[in-house]
Amino acid sequence: MWVVYVIGFILAAGVYVAYLSITIPGAAAVACVVYAVGMPGAYLTGLGKVLATRPPELPAPQRWPKPPANGDPALLQYFYGPALADADHAVRIAYGNCRKFWEFGTEHVRDSFHADSATWFTAPLGVGGAVGMALGTAAGALITAVFALIHLVVVAVSAALVRVFGTALRAADTSMLWVKNVRMVCPNCYERVPYPAYDCPNDACNHRHRDVRPGPQGIIGRRCLCGTRMSTLLLFGSSRMAAFCPHPGCEHSLEYRPGEAPEIVLPFFGATGAGKTRLLFSMVTQLQAWTDKGQLTAEFGDSSTARELDIASSVMRTGSSTTGTSVELPRANVIRLIAKKGTRILQLYDAAGERFYNTDRTQELRYLNKARTFILVIDPLSVESFWQQLPAATQAELGSVRSAAPSPDLAYQQTHQQIEAMGVQLRKVRLAVVFSRADLIGVPDGDVAEWARDELGLGNLIRSTTQNFKETRYFRTAAIMAADGLMHKSIAELMVWLMAREGVDLPVELPGVTS
Amino acid sequence: MTDRVEERSYKWPRRYVFIATLVMIVVLLALPFLL
């Protein structure tokens, strides 16, 4: 009988060993495959949740980049921080998923050793599963690491390309401004504007962006914190947004859409009552007359200019006198000039004559070192020797309009020294010397410089202007309007000379003057 | 508010990174069969 038991035991042992030889490797193989595939799968699922599906139950990322210090109220560009934060977020989500997956496996392995009556049956599965889990986890971790590395490579390459693209765009925009000779100047604080600041185009938002150019907060466009999309470059139409001076303390509105066209800074200087404002009004009236005839388009660049110069043509038409200019720092009168050869922004600075008598007041006129052409206005009647030559009847008639200011030499010397002190090389700039009131004293033919030297006794001034400046031209202007609404031809002659080097083709042909 | 704006703003860059990563992985897995 015992032989039967022995044979039965041997048979049972053989069957169990066969069972072990099948189940342990089998369970190990299955567990290994499940974990080797499951872990990368868990990572890709996490990546999909973070980057694509964004389910509501997705936990918030633990790390998120802070906006740059002193940055604008705009979102960070995705590849300037958020992309890496998303990579970190995906790894954390995947780690959480893998941990649950691992705990699920270890729980089943543990249970396999505690099955009350069937431990002999389940334990081999647990042993195989544990071995398979270990091998599968090692393989899965390796594959997951490769996947995560691929993700990081994609982010790194994209971030590098975005930076290169942003730099190229910025360079293209700067080059475009350089080629178009666009150098912006704030009409209010006289500082160079490297790039205008812009208000968010959303009327309900009051965020101001100081530097919209491609950078950490956007390449082609940027998004204001309110959600509104903004252009980053003049190339992409940022000039359509409301512009402001970016300099702290100024931040004045730049209504004239800076950046679209070259700016021409034209400072008027000369003694009090020399006729600077009247000359300015004459030039504006002449531009309006050309506009009315459809020969060009001149429009006020901002509301401040419109308020100041709206009366110019009526003053010229009626012949009434202009009011004295305030001694406060002047704000440029901005005029957009659209001619055949392109558009220009004229910035006309008309400071009170009192500002040109002492250094302190003149050096506040920091726009002087932004100009390439200056206009010195001289009232011939203010020259004492010339005044004394006039008949008594003429003196009585013109006494009321004569400038009582000191000699024109003083304002010229003061300003010319200040312009030099501001670092301007006079040999690179032009000067128009304008003798006003030609309508009152007559406009004799002949060389104006010679007349000024001989009749006015301004030899020293003429010599100095001729020697110091790259190009000096002398004009006699009459601020009177003809019946056809055009100003006296001397105004057009002056304007053609002023604009000639700026590439503006004014609709007038004058002998000896090319535009 | 900012979160909603971020979600909207980063939607397509995120999708681009996800798709690019998947394409790279598929190419990597297919490489032994392609070579």
XYZ file of C-alpha atoms in Angstrom:
550
model
C 0.000 0.000 0.000
C 2.826 2.375 0.893
C 4.167 1.906 -2.641
C 0.966 3.449 -3.963
C 1.425 6.447 -1.612
C 5.033 6.903 -2.727
C 4.093 6.730 -6.382
C 1.202 9.143 -5.770
C 3.494 11.590 -3.916
C 6.083 11.421 -6.682
C 3.422 12.044 -9.311
C 1.953 14.952 -7.325
C 5.421 16.425 -6.753
C 6.173 16.106 -10.435
C 2.952 17.847 -11.374
C 3.660 20.655 -8.839
C 7.221 21.092 -10.100
C 5.839 21.239 -13.635
C 3.290 23.791 -12.419
C 6.090 25.822 -10.822
C 8.242 25.620 -13.934
C 5.406 27.024 -15.995
C 3.768 29.552 -13.650
C 6.864 31.245 -12.221
C 8.471 32.124 -15.580
C 5.061 32.770 -17.081
C 4.021 35.148 -14.304
C 7.448 36.780 -14.428
C 7.205 37.253 -18.185
C 3.699 38.718 -17.988
C 4.622 41.035 -15.100
C 7.803 42.072 -16.849
C 5.957 42.966 -20.067
C 3.144 44.725 -18.181
C 5.582 46.926 -16.221
C 7.992 47.481 -19.087
C 5.118 48.736 -21.238
C 2.934 50.125 -18.449
C 5.459 52.584 -17.053
C 6.151 54.368 -20.358
C 2.409 54.153 -20.972
C 1.777 55.876 -17.653
C 4.292 58.566 -18.598
C 2.683 59.154 -22.003
C -0.761 59.258 -20.381
C 0.494 61.883 -17.943
C 2.129 63.818 -20.774
C -1.125 63.679 -22.745
C -3.070 64.976 -19.769
C -0.650 67.842 -19.187
C -0.135 68.819 -22.817
C -3.278 67.818 -24.646
C -6.424 66.855 -22.803
C -5.993 69.041 -19.671
C -8.819 67.286 -17.725
C -10.446 69.329 -14.939
C -9.092 66.940 -12.279
C -5.499 67.583 -13.373
C -3.612 68.792 -10.292
C -1.968 72.208 -10.438
C 1.748 72.183 -11.319
C 4.074 72.408 -8.330
C 6.565 74.629 -10.157
C 5.604 77.509 -12.402
C 7.964 80.214 -13.740
C 7.680 83.699 -12.335
C 7.314 86.624 -14.751
C 10.538 88.620 -15.254
C 11.262 91.387 -12.753
C 10.076 94.755 -14.125
C 8.408 92.833 -16.930
C 5.265 93.867 -18.726
C 1.776 92.690 -17.740
C 1.879 89.931 -20.337
C 2.037 86.145 -20.250
C 5.384 84.434 -20.596
C 6.026 82.962 -24.012
C 5.482 79.180 -23.726
C 9.108 78.275 -24.422
C 10.461 80.819 -21.940
C 9.615 78.720 -18.860
C 6.133 77.207 -19.023
C 7.275 74.385 -21.358
C 9.853 73.187 -18.814
C 7.315 73.543 -16.020
C 4.958 71.358 -18.075
C 7.747 68.757 -18.478
C 8.204 68.740 -14.710
C 4.451 68.507 -14.250
C 4.218 65.539 -16.673
C 7.009 63.683 -14.841
C 5.255 64.189 -11.494
C 1.927 62.987 -12.916
C 3.675 59.961 -14.468
C 5.483 59.219 -11.203
C 2.140 59.246 -9.376
C 0.631 56.898 -11.974
C 3.631 54.533 -11.821
C 3.523 54.475 -8.044
C -0.144 53.437 -8.102
C 0.723 50.816 -10.692
C 3.603 49.511 -8.521
C 1.444 49.432 -5.402
C -1.201 47.500 -7.316
C 1.426 44.869 -8.245
C 3.015 44.585 -4.789
C -0.412 44.207 -3.208
C -1.201 41.247 -5.464
C 2.196 39.672 -4.797
C 1.592 40.009 -1.044
C -1.895 38.535 -1.375
C -0.527 35.541 -3.250
C 1.280 34.418 -0.061
C -1.788 34.788 2.122
C -4.427 32.844 0.208
C -5.686 30.661 3.085
C -6.153 27.284 1.411
C -4.531 27.912 -1.936
C -1.218 29.500 -1.048
C 0.604 26.565 -2.607
C -1.180 27.503 -5.826
C -0.911 31.316 -5.750
C 2.527 31.730 -4.167
C 4.429 30.716 -7.340
C 2.423 33.318 -9.230
C 3.490 35.867 -6.614
C 7.141 34.843 -6.853
C 7.084 35.065 -10.644
C 5.166 38.338 -10.500
C 7.683 39.858 -8.065
C 10.631 38.864 -10.233
C 8.830 40.107 -13.355
C 7.875 43.375 -11.648
C 11.507 44.017 -10.737
C 12.767 43.311 -14.240
C 9.837 45.110 -15.910
C 10.222 48.164 -13.670
C 13.898 48.414 -14.548
C 13.155 48.147 -18.285
C 10.104 50.432 -18.004
C 12.068 53.062 -16.109
C 14.728 53.017 -18.798
C 12.181 53.370 -21.612
C 10.330 56.104 -19.671
C 13.582 57.973 -19.163
C 14.227 57.812 -22.921
C 10.695 59.135 -23.592
C 11.168 61.957 -21.064
C 14.506 62.766 -22.657
C 12.829 62.960 -26.083
C 10.245 65.345 -24.617
C 13.006 67.515 -23.153
C 14.888 67.488 -26.464
C 11.719 68.641 -28.281
C 11.276 71.446 -25.710
C 14.948 72.446 -25.844
C 15.138 72.508 -29.648
C 11.851 74.437 -29.868
C 13.015 76.914 -27.223
C 16.276 77.449 -29.085
C 14.463 77.965 -32.393
C 12.018 80.385 -30.776
C 14.885 82.442 -29.349
C 16.717 82.496 -32.672
C 13.496 83.463 -34.476
C 12.777 86.194 -31.921
C 16.278 87.608 -32.264
C 16.022 87.502 -36.070
C 12.662 89.294 -35.990
C 13.998 91.921 -33.644
C 17.010 92.429 -35.885
C 14.762 92.644 -38.962
C 12.584 95.259 -37.280
C 15.604 97.277 -36.158
C 17.077 97.010 -39.659
C 13.809 98.144 -41.178
C 13.771 101.211 -38.929
C 17.411 101.881 -39.788
C 16.838 101.498 -43.538
C 13.762 103.732 -43.390
C 15.798 106.148 -41.268
C 13.181 106.092 -38.539
C 14.558 107.545 -35.326
C 11.812 108.349 -32.888
C 11.870 111.319 -30.547
C 9.308 112.050 -27.847
C 7.758 115.463 -28.630
C 7.213 115.997 -24.934
C 10.438 114.961 -23.124
C 12.727 115.174 -26.219
C 14.341 111.808 -25.431
C 15.053 109.247 -28.112
C 12.382 106.566 -28.097
C 14.037 103.212 -28.780
C 10.610 101.694 -29.100
C 7.231 103.110 -28.070
C 5.305 101.693 -25.127
C 1.785 100.555 -25.982
C -1.491 100.315 -24.137
C -3.425 97.078 -24.335
C -5.902 97.471 -27.232
C -8.714 96.181 -25.011
C -10.701 99.268 -23.984
C -11.632 97.636 -20.684
C -7.967 96.971 -19.785
C -5.530 99.614 -18.567
C -2.318 97.602 -18.782
C 0.629 99.378 -20.391
C 3.414 97.419 -22.086
C 6.795 99.164 -22.027
C 8.631 96.920 -24.451
C 6.533 94.811 -26.778
C 9.417 93.612 -28.918
C 10.017 89.836 -29.311
C 11.324 88.399 -26.082
C 10.318 86.280 -23.094
C 6.763 87.596 -23.258
C 6.022 86.871 -26.877
C 7.649 86.449 -30.277
C 5.187 87.227 -33.075
C 2.498 88.352 -30.675
C 2.050 88.621 -26.949
C -0.962 88.178 -24.740
C -1.834 90.815 -22.184
C -2.847 89.474 -18.779
C -6.417 90.423 -19.720
C -6.203 87.918 -22.587
C -5.982 90.393 -25.473
C -3.467 89.603 -28.178
C -0.990 92.327 -29.129
C 1.503 92.765 -31.964
C 5.147 92.734 -30.971
C 6.692 94.642 -33.832
C 6.063 97.609 -36.064
C 6.476 95.049 -38.870
C 3.358 93.317 -37.586
C 1.346 96.477 -37.110
C 2.033 97.423 -33.504
C 1.810 101.078 -34.570
C -1.952 100.671 -34.780
C -2.081 100.500 -30.975
C -2.065 103.563 -28.710
C 1.604 104.504 -28.247
C 3.289 106.206 -25.308
C 6.745 107.472 -24.472
C 8.493 104.631 -22.607
C 10.631 106.946 -20.460
C 9.674 106.920 -16.777
C 8.409 110.320 -15.745
C 7.166 111.183 -19.226
C 4.924 108.399 -20.553
C 3.257 110.994 -22.715
C 0.850 109.878 -25.417
C 2.447 109.522 -28.867
C -0.689 109.891 -30.933
C 1.103 110.243 -34.234
C 1.813 106.513 -34.601
C 5.604 106.679 -34.286
C 7.730 104.158 -36.136
C 5.887 104.271 -39.430
C 7.855 107.114 -41.007
C 11.102 109.049 -40.522
C 10.858 111.941 -38.104
C 12.271 115.340 -38.958
C 13.094 117.529 -35.970
C 13.016 121.208 -36.902
C 13.880 123.624 -34.081
C 13.160 127.331 -34.521
C 15.407 129.628 -32.532
C 16.002 133.315 -32.327
C 15.292 136.352 -30.179
C 11.951 137.205 -28.649
C 9.582 138.662 -31.215
C 11.798 137.632 -34.133
C 8.836 136.007 -35.871
C 9.385 132.323 -35.101
C 5.741 131.555 -34.390
C 4.597 133.529 -37.413
C 7.038 131.628 -39.593
C 5.751 128.350 -38.135
C 2.157 129.403 -38.877
C 3.176 130.399 -42.414
C 4.734 127.008 -43.061
C 1.694 125.185 -41.687
C -0.633 127.350 -43.790
C 1.456 126.611 -46.866
C 1.205 122.872 -46.159
C -2.563 123.180 -45.738
C -2.803 125.047 -49.039
C -0.905 122.268 -50.810
C -3.167 119.740 -49.114
C -6.284 121.608 -50.298
C -4.928 121.531 -53.843
C -4.336 117.770 -53.541
C -0.600 118.128 -54.133
C 0.312 116.419 -50.876
C -1.322 115.530 -47.595
C -0.386 117.279 -44.395
C -2.304 116.491 -41.229
C -1.855 117.307 -37.586
C -0.186 114.390 -35.855
C -1.875 114.787 -32.508
C -4.626 116.665 -30.724
C -2.144 118.995 -29.007
C -0.817 120.154 -32.389
C -4.349 120.532 -33.712
C -5.208 122.797 -30.771
C -2.065 124.889 -31.307
C -2.081 125.189 -35.072
C -5.736 125.077 -36.007
C -5.780 128.872 -36.027
C -2.659 129.194 -38.220
C -4.425 129.741 -41.534
C -6.982 132.168 -40.085
C -4.170 134.184 -38.472
C -2.389 134.315 -41.818
C -5.568 135.137 -43.729
C -6.599 137.967 -41.427
C -3.054 139.183 -40.922
C -3.594 139.328 -37.189
C -0.592 139.004 -34.941
C 0.368 135.890 -33.042
C 0.407 135.803 -29.275
C 3.729 135.631 -27.473
C 5.072 132.120 -26.970
C 5.052 130.807 -23.414
C 8.485 130.467 -21.815
C 7.577 126.956 -20.687
C 9.375 124.094 -22.383
C 7.757 123.681 -25.768
C 6.008 120.575 -26.943
C 6.682 119.721 -30.575
C 3.985 120.481 -33.104
C 3.696 117.208 -34.981
C 2.643 117.139 -38.613
C 2.310 114.028 -40.755
C 3.445 114.874 -44.244
C 2.504 112.448 -47.007
C 4.235 113.373 -50.242
C 5.048 111.547 -53.466
C 8.271 110.069 -52.145
C 6.835 108.886 -48.867
C 5.626 109.958 -45.474
C 7.519 112.072 -42.949
C 6.708 113.187 -39.434
C 7.623 116.817 -38.866
C 8.378 117.835 -35.299
C 8.396 121.621 -35.182
C 9.750 123.084 -31.941
C 8.894 126.721 -31.302
C 10.476 127.809 -28.009
C 10.082 131.301 -26.598
C 12.933 133.671 -27.466
C 13.665 134.196 -23.753
C 14.986 130.633 -23.684
C 17.903 131.556 -25.946
C 19.448 134.245 -23.747
C 20.994 132.134 -20.989
C 22.641 128.762 -20.776
C 20.402 127.226 -18.146
C 17.275 127.757 -20.159
C 18.799 126.795 -23.478
C 20.256 123.543 -22.218
C 16.782 122.419 -21.198
C 15.939 122.275 -24.906
C 17.314 118.775 -25.281
C 15.651 118.351 -28.657
C 18.409 120.515 -30.131
C 20.772 117.553 -30.359
C 18.185 115.500 -32.272
C 17.941 117.928 -35.185
C 19.840 117.858 -38.449
C 18.492 121.178 -39.658
C 17.990 124.341 -37.586
C 16.040 127.486 -38.336
C 17.423 130.748 -36.957
C 14.845 133.527 -37.225
C 16.019 137.148 -37.165
C 13.898 140.269 -37.190
C 15.922 142.768 -39.284
C 14.113 145.589 -37.498
C 15.682 144.504 -34.215
C 19.152 145.334 -35.564
C 19.774 148.806 -34.188
C 22.001 150.051 -37.032
C 19.419 148.998 -39.645
C 16.582 150.558 -37.642
C 18.421 153.825 -37.430
C 18.766 153.928 -41.234
C 14.999 153.777 -41.732
C 13.107 157.014 -42.345
C 11.254 158.387 -39.361
C 7.891 157.734 -40.989
C 8.771 154.059 -41.494
C 10.016 153.795 -37.918
C 6.737 155.214 -36.685
C 4.794 152.731 -38.826
C 6.832 149.664 -37.842
C 7.631 150.533 -34.261
C 4.813 148.382 -32.928
C 5.977 145.188 -34.699
C 9.691 145.631 -34.074
C 11.257 143.118 -31.768
C 12.559 144.797 -28.633
C 14.819 141.869 -27.912
C 18.598 142.136 -27.651
C 20.752 141.763 -30.729
C 20.091 138.591 -32.804
C 23.765 137.746 -32.283
C 23.109 136.899 -28.644
C 20.420 134.284 -29.323
C 22.513 132.792 -32.127
C 25.765 132.583 -30.125
C 23.975 131.198 -27.083
C 22.143 128.520 -29.031
C 25.026 127.620 -31.279
C 27.291 127.077 -28.247
C 24.614 125.024 -26.528
C 24.061 122.846 -29.586
C 27.802 122.153 -29.653
C 27.844 121.502 -25.898
C 25.150 118.876 -26.458
C 27.608 116.943 -28.610
C 26.257 117.929 -32.009
C 28.920 118.263 -34.679
C 27.926 121.451 -36.412
C 29.773 120.349 -39.537
C 27.115 117.684 -39.947
C 24.022 119.851 -39.564
C 22.391 122.545 -41.673
C 21.186 125.980 -40.731
C 18.543 128.138 -42.335
C 18.974 131.784 -41.378
C 15.605 133.410 -41.932
C 15.189 137.182 -41.962
C 11.531 137.774 -41.255
C 9.247 140.708 -42.068
C 10.324 140.940 -45.698
C 6.751 142.050 -46.406
C 7.316 145.117 -44.219
C 10.778 146.146 -45.325
C 10.606 144.940 -48.913
C 12.289 141.967 -50.542
C 15.207 143.243 -52.572
C 16.734 140.912 -55.118
C 20.278 139.728 -54.666
C 22.329 137.733 -52.239
C 20.716 137.628 -48.803
C 23.954 137.014 -46.931
C 25.518 140.011 -48.584
C 22.484 142.119 -47.710
C 22.662 140.968 -44.083
C 26.361 141.778 -43.963
C 26.121 145.162 -45.643
C 22.713 146.469 -44.627
C 22.268 144.855 -41.210
C 25.882 144.782 -40.147
C 25.664 141.109 -39.194
C 29.029 140.221 -40.707
C 30.191 138.302 -37.667
C 27.013 136.219 -37.530
C 27.138 135.469 -41.254
C 30.806 134.479 -41.002
C 30.161 132.253 -38.001
C 27.163 130.474 -39.533
C 28.986 129.938 -42.806
C 32.105 128.566 -41.122
C 30.516 126.415 -38.435
C 27.653 124.626 -40.135
C 27.803 122.029 -42.866
C 25.471 124.079 -44.999
C 23.923 127.465 -44.336
C 21.355 129.194 -46.451
C 19.917 132.653 -45.947
C 16.297 133.541 -46.596
C 14.096 136.580 -46.437
C 10.519 135.566 -45.749
C 7.239 137.398 -45.949
C 4.474 135.922 -43.836
C 1.654 137.063 -46.061
C -1.035 135.108 -47.819
C -1.862 135.571 -51.486
C -5.398 135.603 -52.855
C -5.165 131.943 -53.925
C -4.572 130.886 -50.326
C -0.896 130.162 -50.882
C 1.702 131.871 -48.768
C 4.320 134.195 -50.211
C 6.764 132.234 -52.391
C 9.565 132.894 -49.908
C 7.892 130.451 -47.502
C 7.773 127.694 -50.120
C 11.391 128.419 -51.035
C 12.430 127.985 -47.407
C 10.403 124.781 -47.041
C 11.827 123.245 -50.193
C 15.346 123.830 -48.855
C 14.449 122.454 -45.421
C 12.920 119.303 -46.871
C 15.392 118.765 -49.708
C 17.833 116.636 -47.686
C 15.009 114.699 -46.058
C 13.836 113.178 -49.309
C 10.566 115.106 -49.392
C 9.446 116.251 -52.813
C 7.405 119.408 -52.278
C 5.133 120.442 -55.136
C 7.032 123.526 -56.151
C 9.941 124.186 -58.456
C 12.236 127.020 -57.667
C 15.311 128.142 -59.528
C 18.460 126.842 -57.942
C 16.635 124.672 -55.437
C 16.351 120.971 -55.900
C 14.264 118.710 -53.746
C -8.528 84.968 -15.000
C -4.817 84.563 -15.706
C -5.168 80.767 -15.515
C -7.882 80.822 -18.158
C -5.783 83.130 -20.322
C -2.765 80.835 -19.889
C -4.804 77.768 -20.796
C -5.983 79.461 -23.978
C -2.602 80.907 -24.834
C -0.613 77.703 -24.277
C -3.129 75.332 -25.882
C -1.469 75.054 -29.288
C 2.176 75.172 -28.129
C 1.381 72.315 -25.741
C -0.288 70.304 -28.469
C 2.649 70.928 -30.762
C 5.121 69.662 -28.123
C 2.965 66.601 -27.427
C 2.589 65.666 -31.083
C 6.266 66.338 -31.804
C 7.264 64.128 -28.855
C 4.961 61.297 -30.003
C 6.288 61.530 -33.558
C 9.865 61.385 -32.284
C 9.080 58.347 -30.128
C 7.367 56.544 -33.009
C 10.299 57.301 -35.289
C 12.706 56.035 -32.631
C 10.716 52.807 -32.170
C 10.426 52.308 -35.918
C 14.094 52.978 -36.527
C 15.273 49.355 -36.055
C 12.682 48.228 -38.605
C 13.523 50.980 -41.031
C 17.264 50.375 -40.981
